[in-house]
C-alpha atoms as one frame of an Amber mdcrd trajectory, in Angstrom:
protein
 -14.243  79.892 -18.481 -16.285  81.418 -21.293 -14.839  80.065 -24.561 -16.972
  82.246 -26.858 -14.675  85.338 -26.727 -11.656  83.149 -27.579 -13.447  81.718
 -30.607 -14.354  85.251 -31.634 -10.740  86.410 -31.161  -9.560  83.485 -33.322
 -11.496  85.100 -36.220 -12.750  81.937 -37.870 -13.550  83.774 -41.094  -9.808
  84.195 -41.751  -9.071  80.459 -41.550 -10.175  79.344 -45.073  -7.754  81.811
 -46.697  -4.873  80.565 -44.539  -5.194  76.958 -45.775  -5.582  77.823 -49.480
  -1.845  77.522 -50.174  -1.652  74.157 -48.389  -4.512  72.826 -50.528  -2.812
  73.972 -53.749   0.618  72.595 -52.803  -0.823  69.263 -51.614  -3.086  68.917
 -54.665  -0.145  69.423 -57.017   1.857  66.830 -55.036  -0.991  64.373 -55.688
  -0.813  65.278 -59.391   2.943  64.558 -59.259   2.295  61.120 -57.772   2.846
  61.826 -54.064   0.238  61.427 -51.332   0.276  61.077 -47.545  -2.829  61.978
 -45.549  -0.689  62.512 -42.416   1.242  65.330 -44.098  -1.978  66.921 -45.343
  -3.639  66.861 -41.909  -0.574  68.048 -39.988   0.177  70.790 -42.555  -3.411
  72.051 -42.304  -3.306  71.985 -38.484   0.040  73.825 -38.450  -1.284  76.510
 -40.769  -4.502  76.914 -38.800  -2.432  77.205 -35.622  -0.279  79.911 -37.194
  -3.350  81.834 -38.341  -5.025  81.701 -34.919  -1.676  82.699 -33.366  -1.479
  85.661 -35.742  -5.054  86.702 -34.936  -4.446  86.504 -31.176  -1.151  88.395
 -31.528  -2.806  91.081 -33.681  -5.613  91.477 -31.148  -3.022  91.850 -28.407
  -0.590  94.081 -30.328  -3.179  96.484 -31.713  -5.086  96.416 -28.419  -2.177
  97.545 -26.240  -1.204 100.191 -28.825  -4.762 101.584 -28.980  -5.042 100.971
 -32.735  -8.391  99.166 -32.491 -10.165 101.805 -30.406 -12.408 103.046 -33.252
 -12.073 100.341 -35.904 -14.668  99.386 -38.511 -15.791  95.758 -38.785 -15.275
  92.979 -36.236 -14.449  94.265 -32.764 -11.169  93.268 -31.176 -11.458  91.677
 -27.764  -8.491  93.311 -25.979  -9.487  96.791 -27.193 -13.086  96.120 -26.103
 -11.945  94.965 -22.658 -13.556  91.530 -23.057 -10.161  89.804 -22.774  -7.327
  91.417 -20.815  -3.955  92.057 -22.442  -2.325  89.640 -19.981  -4.802  86.873
 -20.817  -4.235  87.373 -24.545  -0.465  87.365 -24.075  -0.719  83.957 -22.360
  -2.953  82.704 -25.180  -0.335  83.809 -27.742   2.394  81.864 -25.899   0.260
  78.711 -25.514  -0.853  78.812 -29.164   2.752  79.318 -30.330   3.977  76.307
 -28.309   1.151  74.019 -29.507   1.656  75.092 -33.127   5.393  74.445 -32.905
   4.784  70.941 -31.514   2.426  70.152 -34.422   4.998  71.568 -36.847   7.678
  69.290 -35.386   5.392  66.266 -35.887   4.802  67.380 -39.470   8.544  67.696
 -40.126   9.215  64.262 -38.611   6.508  62.602 -40.715   7.723  64.345 -43.883
  11.486  63.820 -43.482  11.981  61.145 -40.813  15.420  60.650 -39.274  17.248
  60.337 -42.584  16.982  63.962 -43.765  18.386  65.938 -40.831  19.415  68.931
 -42.981  15.926  69.295 -44.469  14.354  68.855 -41.029  16.572  71.601 -39.631
  15.681  73.975 -42.484  11.957  73.419 -41.894  12.335  73.786 -38.113  13.959
  77.184 -38.719  11.184  77.997 -41.199   8.615  77.059 -38.559  10.274  79.306
 -35.984  10.373  82.097 -38.575   6.676  81.644 -39.336   5.756  81.821 -35.648
   7.915  84.911 -35.239   6.323  86.550 -38.280   2.823  85.778 -36.985   3.597
  87.495 -33.680   5.718  90.416 -34.907   3.087  91.758 -37.333   1.674  94.031
 -34.623   3.536  93.102 -31.410   6.495  95.101 -30.161   8.125  98.401 -31.084
   9.501  97.017 -34.363   6.196  95.455 -35.523   6.513  95.233 -39.317   2.774
  95.771 -39.862   3.285  99.320 -38.610   6.044 100.006 -41.162   4.315  98.966
 -44.397   5.917  95.518 -44.694   2.751  93.525 -44.008   2.081  92.964 -47.710
   5.540  91.496 -48.300   5.314  89.085 -45.368   1.798  87.958 -46.343   3.012
  87.284 -49.900   5.980  85.266 -48.643   4.222  83.180 -45.996   0.702  82.805
 -47.467   2.046  82.334 -50.988   5.602  81.086 -51.435   6.089  79.250 -48.134
   2.569  77.818 -48.013   2.352  76.493 -51.592   5.970  75.563 -52.329   6.744
  74.506 -48.752   3.727  72.191 -48.455   4.530  70.596 -51.815   8.169  70.100
 -50.784   7.050  68.153 -47.711   5.764  65.478 -50.097   8.286  65.591 -52.942
  11.553  66.807 -51.327  12.272  68.905 -54.432  11.063  72.226 -55.894   9.157
  72.333 -59.178   9.717  75.790 -60.701   6.156  75.854 -62.073   4.848  76.073
 -58.504   6.102  79.664 -58.249   3.134  80.634 -60.451   0.276  79.416 -58.194
   2.353  80.443 -55.151   2.466  83.964 -56.591  -1.260  83.793 -57.258  -2.272
  82.685 -53.739   0.227  85.143 -52.259  -1.131  88.115 -54.213  -4.764  87.211
 -53.553  -3.900  87.071 -49.832  -2.192  90.469 -50.123  -5.402  91.773 -51.747
  -7.333  90.700 -48.633  -4.855  92.575 -46.417  -5.060  95.581 -48.744  -8.854
  95.673 -48.391  -8.467  95.436 -44.618  -6.020  98.348 -44.671  -8.219 100.444
 -46.993 -11.103  99.932 -44.578  -8.938 100.989 -41.600  -6.908 103.767 -43.273
  -8.175 106.683 -41.163  -7.922 104.801 -37.874  -4.439 103.546 -38.798  -3.279
 107.096 -39.587  -4.373 108.259 -36.136  -2.695 105.297 -34.443   0.563 105.710
 -36.386   0.150 102.383 -38.171   1.889 103.164 -41.473   0.500 100.428 -43.699
   1.189 100.513 -47.419  -2.301 101.987 -47.912  -1.536 104.815 -45.476   1.719
 105.485 -47.339   0.278 105.456 -50.875  -3.212 106.846 -50.203  -6.618 105.399
 -51.084  -6.520 106.311 -54.801  -3.279 104.417 -55.459  -4.301 101.606 -53.093
  -7.281 100.914 -55.384  -5.002 100.744 -58.452  -2.581  98.522 -56.539  -5.532
  96.275 -55.650  -6.499  95.848 -59.305  -2.909  95.095 -60.362  -2.231  92.413
 -57.746  -5.562  90.686 -58.420  -4.970  90.718 -62.183  -1.417  89.343 -61.845
  -2.630  86.752 -59.338  -5.350  85.355 -61.592  -3.114  85.487 -64.690  -0.353
  83.578 -62.854  -2.737  80.769 -61.957  -4.075  80.607 -65.506  -0.558  80.297
 -66.958   0.202  77.532 -64.447  -2.911  75.560 -65.457  -1.898  75.907 -69.100
   1.641  74.694 -68.363   0.420  71.533 -66.627  -2.198  71.092 -69.387  -5.271
  70.876 -67.210  -8.672  72.603 -67.209  -8.825  76.411 -66.900 -12.221  76.099
 -65.183 -11.006  77.059 -61.664  -9.629  80.412 -62.858 -12.498  81.112 -65.263
 -15.075  80.590 -62.516 -13.236  82.595 -59.842 -12.542  85.414 -62.317 -16.239
  86.323 -62.029 -16.269  87.345 -58.311 -12.739  88.801 -58.633 -13.766  91.118
 -61.496 -16.903  92.071 -59.563 -14.681  92.881 -56.569 -12.389  95.077 -58.690
 -15.400  97.008 -59.950 -16.906  97.409 -56.474 -13.635  98.534 -54.887 -13.008
 101.052 -57.668 -16.409 102.656 -57.039 -16.351 102.490 -53.214 -16.054 105.779
 -51.362 -17.062 104.719 -47.828 -14.508 102.816 -45.761 -17.121 100.366 -44.450
 -17.810  99.277 -48.063 -14.452  97.471 -48.103 -15.310  95.085 -45.257 -17.713
  92.763 -47.166 -15.320  92.779 -50.143 -12.561  91.472 -47.882 -14.628  88.351
 -47.149 -15.429  87.859 -50.844 -11.773  87.839 -51.952 -10.795  85.541 -49.075
 -13.536  83.042 -49.928 -12.762  83.333 -53.661  -9.131  82.386 -52.948 -10.267
  79.398 -50.889 -12.714  78.392 -53.638  -9.933  78.640 -56.244  -7.765  76.241
 -54.237 -10.641  73.765 -53.796 -11.586  73.898 -57.486  -7.940  73.313 -58.397
  -7.830  70.278 -56.088 -11.086  68.894 -57.525  -9.814  69.448 -61.062  -6.605
  67.496 -60.451  -8.348  64.674 -58.574 -11.243  64.119 -60.998  -9.971  65.316
 -64.379  -6.452  63.855 -64.231
């Protein structure tokens, strides 16, 4: 079996963005006085599993619908005929099962036998996350084809990732965490928005009614600026509230502002593809800088 196509279909470049919320939530737990390397490792593995699951499901869903036939950027393996739809469907099922098993281990380590109610809530959340990863493009009611992709990315990459990972350590919700959760969520939405701006013409043909298709490229650019600005401002306010260094936001503001400027001037759809990577890596860098700040300056 040639493993190279499966690695390519996993889209490794999307993985750093997926763990950004886990890093932020875990770093703040450390700041609060909670630490458990088992929770960190299992939370990261669960999130990586969900991201690979989502990538496989997207490759399958868009491939069978014909959406990826003339796409810009990385080729999709089902659409290209490198991996058959049946093979990818099996990979989605296997990845979903493995991810759920890791999630169950994470829940057990975090809550043990004593907190059955919390365990049950997180099991349901895990099932919901797996369902959301698959239903983005798979099936007749795929929400990515109805313009709800941005909302789901905000919820799962932002709120669930940051607040949920922190809760695994603390077993309570700190209201201040809604600020960085909003930030990571909106920065993740910005990555999706760039992806959808790049693919707008192809999506129109395929009937994939993303938010960009609905609002048009002009308004999608304004939307992009707004969500990035709110995202960075939210993180800055959070850092001020916990009275720590503003360095992470100040440093990451530089590539984010450059991205805003580039996107505003871009006229060719292929120009959005490199900007997608820049925002994703900037979000990951923000989470790492935040972690380093809390570990070494506090």
